[in-house]
């Protein structure tokens, strides 16, 4: 409990982050780039098991660079996750590409590979796919990558919420040709704000870094043959990241404990299910979520949210699917059934993100569980 409130997911600092910040001050590396940035990139790449990484000001900017590397041009169709945060798909618009949303499946709530296949039938010219691992649960990544490869499309994995989660023993953020992660304030580790682009293609990462540092040509004066961006992470921020990375497994274990406690706490309530995952994957359980079966209970997620709020407990509806967003009203949406409510519609209507803050005590989580049990 911080400031008397139980949070969905708030930053958890350990103090050793300050050491790296102090170093940056002592050496006057108070700038974008610097030794903390380089070390943070190397340490993260080695933790994830990928060749190259480039630290950015945000996860969104990392995904934008990924979309540029994938070569998305104005008018190009990009097949992408529907049930996700808008930052997964907005960068496609930065390059004037056109999002076509792919419905979720019920095993992980992520992009349905069968619906993706349908998407390629309708848009055989598509050369890029963006897939997110929602709430830290890996998607059906092998199937999705295979389908992309079969159609000659580049996969961008949005692992912003799933850093440290594994699929068949391999870290998320390694399944796409280009992958993005985030260190925003609410993520499993945080730098206050920041992100990273990950790839096994070292040249591509160098190109992205060139764009991210204003696309300066090698000339004595400022000369630009390409459009640049100011997207690189600062040395101070990277210091926080280095300190946080040392605690990532600890954070993951605490998140799992929270999920397992909810699972046990609702086990005898038939109307409640926790967000599902594949046996071959180990989510990072960034956010624990539940759904309430409308056939078995009258109570709606928003009523639960309001009841929790009365006790100063933060919860949040499931991310509203992109096909329901006013901004994307004109974009196509592909479902397996081709009609009726989509999987995304149903999860959105019945689901709720529960407090998953790793500083929440057992007693506090008990209050959350009891409050919900009384209602459902
Ligand atoms: C947080 C998030 C992002 C964006 O990361 P920022 O660092 O906030 O820009 C992208 N995709 C998903 C799924 C996210 O949850």
mmCIF file of C-alpha atoms and ligand atoms in Angstrom:
data_model
loop_
_atom_site.group_PDB
_atom_site.id
_atom_site.type_symbol
_atom_site.label_atom_id
_atom_site.label_comp_id
_atom_site.label_asym_id
_atom_site.label_seq_id
_atom_site.Cartn_x
_atom_site.Cartn_y
_atom_site.Cartn_z
ATOM 1 C CA UNK A 1 0.000 0.000 0.000
ATOM 2 C CA UNK A 2 1.467 3.332 -1.052
ATOM 3 C CA UNK A 3 -0.308 6.588 -0.207
ATOM 4 C CA UNK A 4 -3.063 4.442 1.288
ATOM 5 C CA UNK A 5 -3.908 2.873 -2.053
ATOM 6 C CA UNK A 6 -3.521 -0.600 -3.517
ATOM 7 C CA UNK A 7 -2.248 -0.116 -7.055
ATOM 8 C CA UNK A 8 -2.641 -2.043 -10.290
ATOM 9 C CA UNK A 9 1.123 -1.954 -10.859
ATOM 10 C CA UNK A 10 3.400 0.798 -9.569
ATOM 11 C CA UNK A 11 7.186 1.202 -9.736
ATOM 12 C CA UNK A 12 9.229 -0.861 -7.249
ATOM 13 C CA UNK A 13 12.616 0.707 -6.615
ATOM 14 C CA UNK A 14 15.377 -0.932 -4.622
ATOM 15 C CA UNK A 15 17.905 1.823 -3.970
ATOM 16 C CA UNK A 16 20.785 0.356 -5.949
ATOM 17 C CA UNK A 17 19.482 2.239 -9.000
ATOM 18 C CA UNK A 18 20.903 5.365 -7.304
ATOM 19 C CA UNK A 19 24.465 4.051 -7.611
ATOM 20 C CA UNK A 20 24.324 4.241 -11.402
ATOM 21 C CA UNK A 21 22.637 7.625 -11.343
ATOM 22 C CA UNK A 22 25.311 8.902 -8.955
ATOM 23 C CA UNK A 23 27.998 7.606 -11.326
ATOM 24 C CA UNK A 24 26.394 9.502 -14.179
ATOM 25 C CA UNK A 25 26.441 12.689 -12.074
ATOM 26 C CA UNK A 26 30.002 12.156 -10.892
ATOM 27 C CA UNK A 27 31.283 11.721 -14.446
ATOM 28 C CA UNK A 28 28.933 14.410 -15.818
ATOM 29 C CA UNK A 29 27.364 11.935 -18.264
ATOM 30 C CA UNK A 30 24.047 13.763 -18.055
ATOM 31 C CA UNK A 31 23.136 13.310 -21.685
ATOM 32 C CA UNK A 32 21.435 11.034 -24.144
ATOM 33 C CA UNK A 33 23.861 8.131 -24.648
ATOM 34 C CA UNK A 34 26.738 7.363 -22.274
ATOM 35 C CA UNK A 35 28.236 4.355 -20.497
ATOM 36 C CA UNK A 36 25.043 3.419 -18.607
ATOM 37 C CA UNK A 37 23.136 3.227 -21.905
ATOM 38 C CA UNK A 38 25.728 0.990 -23.533
ATOM 39 C CA UNK A 39 25.923 -1.282 -20.489
ATOM 40 C CA UNK A 40 22.150 -1.453 -20.096
ATOM 41 C CA UNK A 41 21.823 -2.465 -23.760
ATOM 42 C CA UNK A 42 24.498 -5.151 -23.429
ATOM 43 C CA UNK A 43 23.096 -6.525 -20.190
ATOM 44 C CA UNK A 44 19.549 -6.597 -21.527
ATOM 45 C CA UNK A 45 20.596 -8.282 -24.789
ATOM 46 C CA UNK A 46 22.465 -10.917 -22.832
ATOM 47 C CA UNK A 47 19.545 -11.428 -20.401
ATOM 48 C CA UNK A 48 17.076 -11.829 -23.289
ATOM 49 C CA UNK A 49 19.416 -13.876 -25.429
ATOM 50 C CA UNK A 50 19.521 -11.659 -28.513
ATOM 51 C CA UNK A 51 22.438 -10.177 -30.436
ATOM 52 C CA UNK A 52 21.688 -6.473 -30.407
ATOM 53 C CA UNK A 53 19.640 -3.899 -28.522
ATOM 54 C CA UNK A 54 19.076 -0.175 -28.775
ATOM 55 C CA UNK A 55 17.690 1.771 -25.812
ATOM 56 C CA UNK A 56 15.034 4.361 -26.635
ATOM 57 C CA UNK A 57 12.987 7.051 -24.903
ATOM 58 C CA UNK A 58 9.939 4.765 -24.849
ATOM 59 C CA UNK A 59 8.589 1.409 -25.933
ATOM 60 C CA UNK A 60 6.472 3.228 -28.489
ATOM 61 C CA UNK A 61 9.531 4.764 -30.167
ATOM 62 C CA UNK A 62 11.230 1.336 -30.215
ATOM 63 C CA UNK A 63 8.176 -0.064 -31.996
ATOM 64 C CA UNK A 64 8.200 2.871 -34.415
ATOM 65 C CA UNK A 65 11.813 2.077 -35.323
ATOM 66 C CA UNK A 66 10.783 -1.580 -35.770
ATOM 67 C CA UNK A 67 8.033 -0.561 -38.186
ATOM 68 C CA UNK A 68 10.547 1.538 -40.138
ATOM 69 C CA UNK A 69 13.020 -1.354 -40.247
ATOM 70 C CA UNK A 70 10.244 -3.639 -41.490
ATOM 71 C CA UNK A 71 9.931 -1.247 -44.417
ATOM 72 C CA UNK A 72 6.275 -0.321 -43.952
ATOM 73 C CA UNK A 73 5.363 2.286 -46.567
ATOM 74 C CA UNK A 74 2.273 4.519 -46.960
ATOM 75 C CA UNK A 75 -0.780 2.394 -47.722
ATOM 76 C CA UNK A 76 0.835 -0.913 -46.725
ATOM 77 C CA UNK A 77 -1.418 -3.290 -44.826
ATOM 78 C CA UNK A 78 -0.047 -4.499 -41.487
ATOM 79 C CA UNK A 79 -1.864 -7.336 -39.731
ATOM 80 C CA UNK A 80 -1.803 -6.700 -35.985
ATOM 81 C CA UNK A 81 -3.084 -7.655 -32.568
ATOM 82 C CA UNK A 82 -6.560 -6.325 -31.823
ATOM 83 C CA UNK A 83 -6.705 -6.692 -28.067
ATOM 84 C CA UNK A 84 -3.742 -4.638 -26.936
ATOM 85 C CA UNK A 85 -2.684 -1.165 -25.863
ATOM 86 C CA UNK A 86 -2.818 1.422 -28.662
ATOM 87 C CA UNK A 87 0.988 1.838 -28.659
ATOM 88 C CA UNK A 88 1.281 -1.590 -30.310
ATOM 89 C CA UNK A 89 -0.440 -0.331 -33.428
ATOM 90 C CA UNK A 90 -0.050 3.478 -33.495
ATOM 91 C CA UNK A 91 3.507 3.385 -34.927
ATOM 92 C CA UNK A 92 2.069 1.834 -38.101
ATOM 93 C CA UNK A 93 0.143 5.079 -38.602
ATOM 94 C CA UNK A 94 3.343 7.110 -38.006
ATOM 95 C CA UNK A 95 4.549 5.499 -41.273
ATOM 96 C CA UNK A 96 1.109 5.853 -42.877
ATOM 97 C CA UNK A 97 0.580 2.100 -42.968
ATOM 98 C CA UNK A 98 -2.904 0.634 -42.569
ATOM 99 C CA UNK A 99 -3.723 -1.583 -39.576
ATOM 100 C CA UNK A 100 -5.902 -4.618 -40.108
ATOM 101 C CA UNK A 101 -6.815 -6.055 -36.723
ATOM 102 C CA UNK A 102 -6.702 -9.783 -36.003
ATOM 103 C CA UNK A 103 -8.991 -11.209 -33.313
ATOM 104 C CA UNK A 104 -7.692 -13.001 -30.209
ATOM 105 C CA UNK A 105 -7.926 -16.694 -29.328
ATOM 106 C CA UNK A 106 -9.214 -17.944 -25.975
ATOM 107 C CA UNK A 107 -6.052 -19.818 -24.856
ATOM 108 C CA UNK A 108 -3.881 -16.705 -24.308
ATOM 109 C CA UNK A 109 -6.113 -13.737 -25.358
ATOM 110 C CA UNK A 110 -3.483 -12.924 -27.990
ATOM 111 C CA UNK A 111 -3.544 -12.920 -31.791
ATOM 112 C CA UNK A 112 -5.295 -16.036 -33.133
ATOM 113 C CA UNK A 113 -2.967 -17.762 -35.644
ATOM 114 C CA UNK A 114 -5.992 -19.108 -37.560
ATOM 115 C CA UNK A 115 -7.444 -15.606 -37.879
ATOM 116 C CA UNK A 116 -3.997 -14.390 -38.948
ATOM 117 C CA UNK A 117 -4.022 -17.008 -41.713
ATOM 118 C CA UNK A 118 -7.423 -15.649 -42.776
ATOM 119 C CA UNK A 119 -5.905 -12.179 -42.777
ATOM 120 C CA UNK A 120 -3.215 -13.291 -45.216
ATOM 121 C CA UNK A 121 -5.891 -14.871 -47.455
ATOM 122 C CA UNK A 122 -7.612 -11.504 -47.660
ATOM 123 C CA UNK A 123 -4.420 -9.419 -47.786
ATOM 124 C CA UNK A 124 -1.819 -11.640 -49.503
ATOM 125 C CA UNK A 125 0.339 -8.559 -50.186
ATOM 126 C CA UNK A 126 0.861 -7.964 -46.427
ATOM 127 C CA UNK A 127 4.574 -7.910 -45.510
ATOM 128 C CA UNK A 128 4.473 -7.104 -41.801
ATOM 129 C CA UNK A 129 2.715 -8.437 -38.705
ATOM 130 C CA UNK A 130 2.726 -6.898 -35.209
ATOM 131 C CA UNK A 131 1.898 -9.234 -32.351
ATOM 132 C CA UNK A 132 1.674 -8.289 -28.660
ATOM 133 C CA UNK A 133 1.945 -10.549 -25.595
ATOM 134 C CA UNK A 134 -0.917 -9.126 -23.563
ATOM 135 C CA UNK A 135 -0.531 -8.768 -19.776
ATOM 136 C CA UNK A 136 2.745 -10.693 -19.954
ATOM 137 C CA UNK A 137 1.279 -13.855 -21.466
ATOM 138 C CA UNK A 138 3.144 -15.137 -24.523
ATOM 139 C CA UNK A 139 1.072 -15.518 -27.692
ATOM 140 C CA UNK A 140 1.195 -18.700 -29.814
ATOM 141 C CA UNK A 141 4.529 -17.436 -31.030
ATOM 142 C CA UNK A 142 5.773 -20.453 -33.001
ATOM 143 C CA UNK A 143 2.592 -20.662 -35.058
ATOM 144 C CA UNK A 144 2.534 -16.929 -35.652
ATOM 145 C CA UNK A 145 6.176 -16.806 -36.746
ATOM 146 C CA UNK A 146 5.675 -19.808 -39.046
ATOM 147 C CA UNK A 147 2.690 -18.180 -40.728
ATOM 148 C CA UNK A 148 4.652 -14.937 -41.179
ATOM 149 C CA UNK A 149 7.622 -16.815 -42.661
ATOM 150 C CA UNK A 150 5.361 -18.768 -45.025
ATOM 151 C CA UNK A 151 3.967 -15.476 -46.353
ATOM 152 C CA UNK A 152 7.312 -13.680 -46.471
ATOM 153 C CA UNK A 153 6.182 -11.184 -43.823
ATOM 154 C CA UNK A 154 8.323 -9.688 -41.084
ATOM 155 C CA UNK A 155 7.142 -10.262 -37.530
ATOM 156 C CA UNK A 156 7.416 -7.476 -34.970
ATOM 157 C CA UNK A 157 6.910 -8.769 -31.453
ATOM 158 C CA UNK A 158 5.584 -6.254 -28.944
ATOM 159 C CA UNK A 159 6.986 -7.637 -25.705
ATOM 160 C CA UNK A 160 6.381 -4.379 -23.803
ATOM 161 C CA UNK A 161 4.248 -6.132 -21.189
ATOM 162 C CA UNK A 162 5.968 -9.531 -21.285
ATOM 163 C CA UNK A 163 9.633 -8.809 -20.519
ATOM 164 C CA UNK A 164 11.058 -11.915 -18.728
ATOM 165 C CA UNK A 165 8.198 -14.197 -19.860
ATOM 166 C CA UNK A 166 9.241 -17.307 -21.779
ATOM 167 C CA UNK A 167 7.682 -19.446 -24.490
ATOM 168 C CA UNK A 168 9.066 -22.990 -24.791
ATOM 169 C CA UNK A 169 11.947 -21.857 -22.609
ATOM 170 C CA UNK A 170 12.861 -18.901 -24.805
ATOM 171 C CA UNK A 171 12.433 -15.261 -23.802
ATOM 172 C CA UNK A 172 9.730 -13.184 -25.443
ATOM 173 C CA UNK A 173 11.187 -10.313 -27.445
ATOM 174 C CA UNK A 174 13.170 -12.781 -29.561
ATOM 175 C CA UNK A 175 10.453 -14.234 -31.798
ATOM 176 C CA UNK A 176 10.171 -11.381 -34.255
ATOM 177 C CA UNK A 177 12.856 -10.075 -36.613
ATOM 178 C CA UNK A 178 12.385 -6.838 -34.642
ATOM 179 C CA UNK A 179 11.033 -6.641 -31.119
ATOM 180 C CA UNK A 180 10.111 -3.888 -28.681
ATOM 181 C CA UNK A 181 10.081 -3.759 -24.887
ATOM 182 C CA UNK A 182 9.071 -0.981 -22.491
ATOM 183 C CA UNK A 183 10.269 0.378 -19.157
ATOM 184 C CA UNK A 184 7.309 2.653 -18.532
ATOM 185 C CA UNK A 185 6.406 3.354 -14.899
ATOM 186 C CA UNK A 186 3.908 0.516 -14.589
ATOM 187 C CA UNK A 187 5.881 -2.236 -16.368
ATOM 188 C CA UNK A 188 7.631 -5.192 -14.674
ATOM 189 C CA UNK A 189 10.829 -3.171 -14.450
ATOM 190 C CA UNK A 190 10.884 0.553 -15.028
ATOM 191 C CA UNK A 191 13.237 3.394 -15.820
ATOM 192 C CA UNK A 192 10.397 5.932 -15.263
ATOM 193 C CA UNK A 193 10.045 5.938 -19.036
ATOM 194 C CA UNK A 194 11.988 4.139 -21.726
ATOM 195 C CA UNK A 195 12.121 1.217 -24.085
ATOM 196 C CA UNK A 196 14.381 -0.945 -26.177
ATOM 197 C CA UNK A 197 14.499 -2.310 -29.681
ATOM 198 C CA UNK A 198 15.825 -5.880 -29.900
ATOM 199 C CA UNK A 199 17.029 -7.857 -32.907
ATOM 200 C CA UNK A 200 19.498 -10.516 -33.988
ATOM 201 C CA UNK A 201 20.212 -8.279 -36.968
ATOM 202 C CA UNK A 202 23.086 -6.094 -35.737
ATOM 203 C CA UNK A 203 23.127 -3.943 -38.883
ATOM 204 C CA UNK A 204 19.431 -3.208 -38.504
ATOM 205 C CA UNK A 205 19.978 -2.072 -34.921
ATOM 206 C CA UNK A 206 22.771 0.236 -36.111
ATOM 207 C CA UNK A 207 20.441 1.699 -38.714
ATOM 208 C CA UNK A 208 17.772 2.245 -36.077
ATOM 209 C CA UNK A 209 20.286 4.000 -33.836
ATOM 210 C CA UNK A 210 21.199 6.255 -36.735
ATOM 211 C CA UNK A 211 17.543 7.259 -37.185
ATOM 212 C CA UNK A 212 17.140 7.596 -33.411
ATOM 213 C CA UNK A 213 20.021 10.091 -33.146
ATOM 214 C CA UNK A 214 18.652 12.556 -35.724
ATOM 215 C CA UNK A 215 19.999 10.667 -38.765
ATOM 216 C CA UNK A 216 23.278 12.571 -38.874
ATOM 217 C CA UNK A 217 25.362 11.800 -41.931
ATOM 218 C CA UNK A 218 29.104 11.345 -41.333
ATOM 219 C CA UNK A 219 30.055 14.939 -42.174
ATOM 220 C CA UNK A 220 31.758 17.733 -40.172
ATOM 221 C CA UNK A 221 28.498 19.761 -40.228
ATOM 222 C CA UNK A 222 24.946 18.662 -39.489
ATOM 223 C CA UNK A 223 23.931 16.954 -42.686
ATOM 224 C CA UNK A 224 20.881 14.770 -43.177
ATOM 225 C CA UNK A 225 20.007 12.510 -46.090
ATOM 226 C CA UNK A 226 17.237 10.836 -44.142
ATOM 227 C CA UNK A 227 14.532 11.881 -41.704
ATOM 228 C CA UNK A 228 15.798 11.579 -38.129
ATOM 229 C CA UNK A 229 14.284 11.285 -34.672
ATOM 230 C CA UNK A 230 15.412 12.089 -31.162
ATOM 231 C CA UNK A 231 14.619 8.697 -29.685
ATOM 232 C CA UNK A 232 17.707 7.660 -27.694
ATOM 233 C CA UNK A 233 17.574 6.921 -23.970
ATOM 234 C CA UNK A 234 19.387 9.235 -21.575
ATOM 235 C CA UNK A 235 22.324 8.046 -19.497
ATOM 236 C CA UNK A 236 20.482 8.844 -16.233
ATOM 237 C CA UNK A 237 17.453 6.804 -17.228
ATOM 238 C CA UNK A 238 19.638 3.878 -18.326
ATOM 239 C CA UNK A 239 21.205 3.911 -14.847
ATOM 240 C CA UNK A 240 17.783 3.206 -13.331
ATOM 241 C CA UNK A 241 17.407 0.396 -15.852
ATOM 242 C CA UNK A 242 20.712 -1.225 -14.907
ATOM 243 C CA UNK A 243 19.710 -1.233 -11.259
ATOM 244 C CA UNK A 244 16.227 -2.596 -12.042
ATOM 245 C CA UNK A 245 17.463 -5.371 -14.320
ATOM 246 C CA UNK A 246 19.189 -6.950 -11.313
ATOM 247 C CA UNK A 247 15.754 -7.429 -9.745
ATOM 248 C CA UNK A 248 13.762 -8.697 -12.704
ATOM 249 C CA UNK A 249 13.561 -12.361 -11.661
ATOM 250 C CA UNK A 250 12.533 -11.295 -8.162
ATOM 251 C CA UNK A 251 9.743 -9.125 -9.632
ATOM 252 C CA UNK A 252 8.624 -11.987 -11.850
ATOM 253 C CA UNK A 253 8.449 -14.431 -8.910
ATOM 254 C CA UNK A 254 6.346 -11.949 -6.906
ATOM 255 C CA UNK A 255 3.978 -11.400 -9.852
ATOM 256 C CA UNK A 256 3.542 -15.169 -10.172
ATOM 257 C CA UNK A 257 2.750 -15.444 -6.484
ATOM 258 C CA UNK A 258 0.046 -12.777 -6.877
ATOM 259 C CA UNK A 259 -1.472 -14.642 -9.849
ATOM 260 C CA UNK A 260 -1.386 -17.990 -8.022
ATOM 261 C CA UNK A 261 -3.014 -16.424 -4.956
ATOM 262 C CA UNK A 262 -5.891 -15.095 -7.077
ATOM 263 C CA UNK A 263 -6.182 -18.464 -8.788
ATOM 264 C CA UNK A 264 -6.482 -20.254 -5.429
ATOM 265 C CA UNK A 265 -8.712 -17.507 -3.987
ATOM 266 C CA UNK A 266 -11.296 -17.903 -6.741
ATOM 267 C CA UNK A 267 -10.859 -21.648 -7.376
ATOM 268 C CA UNK A 268 -14.253 -22.567 -5.904
ATOM 269 C CA UNK A 269 -16.139 -19.782 -7.703
ATOM 270 C CA UNK A 270 -17.333 -21.201 -10.994
ATOM 271 C CA UNK A 271 -18.165 -17.794 -12.466
ATOM 272 C CA UNK A 272 -14.577 -16.495 -12.221
ATOM 273 C CA UNK A 273 -11.677 -17.503 -14.471
ATOM 274 C CA UNK A 274 -8.166 -16.095 -14.428
ATOM 275 C CA UNK A 275 -6.431 -15.010 -17.646
ATOM 276 C CA UNK A 276 -5.245 -18.198 -19.367
ATOM 277 C CA UNK A 277 -1.799 -19.189 -20.641
ATOM 278 C CA UNK A 278 -0.217 -22.089 -22.482
ATOM 279 C CA UNK A 279 1.480 -24.883 -20.533
ATOM 280 C CA UNK A 280 4.575 -24.393 -22.737
ATOM 281 C CA UNK A 281 4.886 -20.777 -21.656
ATOM 282 C CA UNK A 282 5.824 -19.040 -18.435
ATOM 283 C CA UNK A 283 4.122 -15.640 -18.352
ATOM 284 C CA UNK A 284 5.631 -12.830 -16.295
ATOM 285 C CA UNK A 285 2.103 -12.275 -14.869
ATOM 286 C CA UNK A 286 2.583 -8.537 -15.232
ATOM 287 C CA UNK A 287 -1.139 -8.050 -14.646
ATOM 288 C CA UNK A 288 -3.448 -10.687 -13.206
ATOM 289 C CA UNK A 289 -6.866 -10.492 -14.845
ATOM 290 C CA UNK A 290 -10.146 -12.266 -14.357
ATOM 291 C CA UNK A 291 -13.312 -12.769 -16.330
ATOM 292 C CA UNK A 292 -16.795 -13.185 -14.881
ATOM 293 C CA UNK A 293 -19.013 -15.599 -16.801
ATOM 294 C CA UNK A 294 -22.293 -13.725 -17.480
ATOM 295 C CA UNK A 295 -24.148 -17.075 -17.549
ATOM 296 C CA UNK A 296 -23.127 -17.730 -13.950
ATOM 297 C CA UNK A 297 -23.142 -14.288 -12.329
ATOM 298 C CA UNK A 298 -25.077 -11.071 -12.792
ATOM 299 C CA UNK A 299 -22.243 -8.861 -11.618
ATOM 300 C CA UNK A 300 -20.372 -6.832 -14.244
ATOM 301 C CA UNK A 301 -16.648 -6.004 -14.182
ATOM 302 C CA UNK A 302 -17.319 -2.273 -13.898
ATOM 303 C CA UNK A 303 -19.394 -2.854 -10.745
ATOM 304 C CA UNK A 304 -16.478 -4.755 -9.244
ATOM 305 C CA UNK A 305 -14.125 -1.936 -10.262
ATOM 306 C CA UNK A 306 -16.379 0.605 -8.503
ATOM 307 C CA UNK A 307 -16.638 -1.511 -5.354
ATOM 308 C CA UNK A 308 -12.860 -1.914 -5.194
ATOM 309 C CA UNK A 309 -12.391 1.819 -5.785
ATOM 310 C CA UNK A 310 -14.498 2.532 -2.682
ATOM 311 C CA UNK A 311 -11.791 0.725 -0.700
ATOM 312 C CA UNK A 312 -9.059 2.677 -2.466
ATOM 313 C CA UNK A 313 -8.098 -0.340 -4.582
ATOM 314 C CA UNK A 314 -7.196 0.247 -8.213
ATOM 315 C CA UNK A 315 -8.448 -2.108 -10.926
ATOM 316 C CA UNK A 316 -8.992 -1.454 -14.627
ATOM 317 C CA UNK A 317 -11.112 -2.792 -17.471
ATOM 318 C CA UNK A 318 -9.440 -5.055 -20.011
ATOM 319 C CA UNK A 319 -7.692 -2.967 -22.709
ATOM 320 C CA UNK A 320 -10.414 -1.950 -25.122
ATOM 321 C CA UNK A 321 -9.810 -3.790 -28.402
ATOM 322 C CA UNK A 322 -8.520 -1.701 -31.302
ATOM 323 C CA UNK A 323 -11.479 -2.563 -33.569
ATOM 324 C CA UNK A 324 -13.698 -0.773 -31.020
ATOM 325 C CA UNK A 325 -11.531 2.367 -30.863
ATOM 326 C CA UNK A 326 -13.120 5.433 -32.483
ATOM 327 C CA UNK A 327 -9.767 6.339 -34.069
ATOM 328 C CA UNK A 328 -9.615 2.970 -35.873
ATOM 329 C CA UNK A 329 -13.319 2.726 -36.744
ATOM 330 C CA UNK A 330 -12.565 2.471 -40.491
ATOM 331 C CA UNK A 331 -9.932 -0.285 -40.196
ATOM 332 C CA UNK A 332 -10.730 -3.883 -41.135
ATOM 333 C CA UNK A 333 -11.052 -6.523 -38.431
ATOM 334 C CA UNK A 334 -10.615 -10.243 -39.060
ATOM 335 C CA UNK A 335 -12.231 -12.891 -36.864
ATOM 336 C CA UNK A 336 -12.225 -16.648 -37.144
ATOM 337 C CA UNK A 337 -16.012 -16.917 -37.254
ATOM 338 C CA UNK A 338 -16.419 -13.959 -39.589
ATOM 339 C CA UNK A 339 -19.432 -12.660 -37.616
ATOM 340 C CA UNK A 340 -21.035 -12.339 -34.192
ATOM 341 C CA UNK A 341 -19.188 -11.179 -31.103
ATOM 342 C CA UNK A 342 -15.432 -11.564 -31.401
ATOM 343 C CA UNK A 343 -13.222 -13.132 -28.739
ATOM 344 C CA UNK A 344 -11.921 -9.621 -28.024
ATOM 345 C CA UNK A 345 -15.491 -8.300 -27.571
ATOM 346 C CA UNK A 346 -16.240 -11.024 -25.045
ATOM 347 C CA UNK A 347 -13.049 -10.675 -23.007
ATOM 348 C CA UNK A 348 -13.496 -6.893 -22.959
ATOM 349 C CA UNK A 349 -17.113 -7.208 -21.798
ATOM 350 C CA UNK A 350 -16.418 -9.733 -19.042
ATOM 351 C CA UNK A 351 -12.848 -9.040 -17.899
ATOM 352 C CA UNK A 352 -11.088 -6.931 -15.287
ATOM 353 C CA UNK A 353 -7.391 -6.278 -14.540
ATOM 354 C CA UNK A 354 -6.769 -6.866 -10.841
ATOM 355 C CA UNK A 355 -4.263 -5.172 -8.533
ATOM 356 C CA UNK A 356 -0.914 -6.790 -9.345
ATOM 357 C CA UNK A 357 1.463 -4.511 -7.504
ATOM 358 C CA UNK A 358 4.369 -6.495 -6.058
ATOM 359 C CA UNK A 359 4.380 -4.312 -2.933
ATOM 360 C CA UNK A 360 0.828 -5.473 -2.127
ATOM 361 C CA UNK A 361 0.822 -7.500 1.104
ATOM 362 C CA UNK A 362 -0.895 -10.883 1.491
ATOM 363 C CA UNK A 363 -3.459 -9.231 3.735
ATOM 364 C CA UNK A 364 -4.180 -6.547 1.149
ATOM 365 C CA UNK A 365 -4.614 -9.133 -1.576
ATOM 366 C CA UNK A 366 -6.968 -11.016 0.760
ATOM 367 C CA UNK A 367 -9.108 -7.856 0.964
ATOM 368 C CA UNK A 368 -9.237 -7.682 -2.832
ATOM 369 C CA UNK A 369 -10.219 -11.344 -3.099
ATOM 370 C CA UNK A 370 -12.841 -11.146 -0.333
ATOM 371 C CA UNK A 371 -14.411 -8.016 -1.812
ATOM 372 C CA UNK A 372 -14.808 -9.758 -5.157
ATOM 373 C CA UNK A 373 -16.004 -13.030 -3.628
ATOM 374 C CA UNK A 374 -18.784 -11.196 -1.797
ATOM 375 C CA UNK A 375 -20.078 -9.757 -5.078
ATOM 376 C CA UNK A 376 -19.861 -12.650 -7.534
HETATM 377 C C1 LIG B 1 3.382 0.010 -22.473
HETATM 378 C C2 LIG B 1 3.127 -0.587 -23.793
HETATM 379 C C3 LIG B 1 3.702 -0.085 -24.955
HETATM 380 C C4 LIG B 1 4.419 1.227 -25.034
HETATM 381 O O1 LIG B 1 5.452 1.419 -24.212
HETATM 382 P P1 LIG B 1 5.818 2.916 -23.710
HETATM 383 O O2 LIG B 1 7.152 2.699 -23.103
HETATM 384 O O3 LIG B 1 4.772 3.306 -22.740
HETATM 385 O O4 LIG B 1 5.870 3.796 -24.896
HETATM 386 C C5 LIG B 1 3.516 -0.768 -26.139
HETATM 387 N N1 LIG B 1 2.761 -1.869 -26.188
HETATM 388 C C6 LIG B 1 2.169 -2.379 -25.102
HETATM 389 C C7 LIG B 1 1.363 -3.621 -25.244
HETATM 390 C C8 LIG B 1 2.300 -1.739 -23.872
HETATM 391 O O5 LIG B 1 1.665 -2.226 -22.795
#
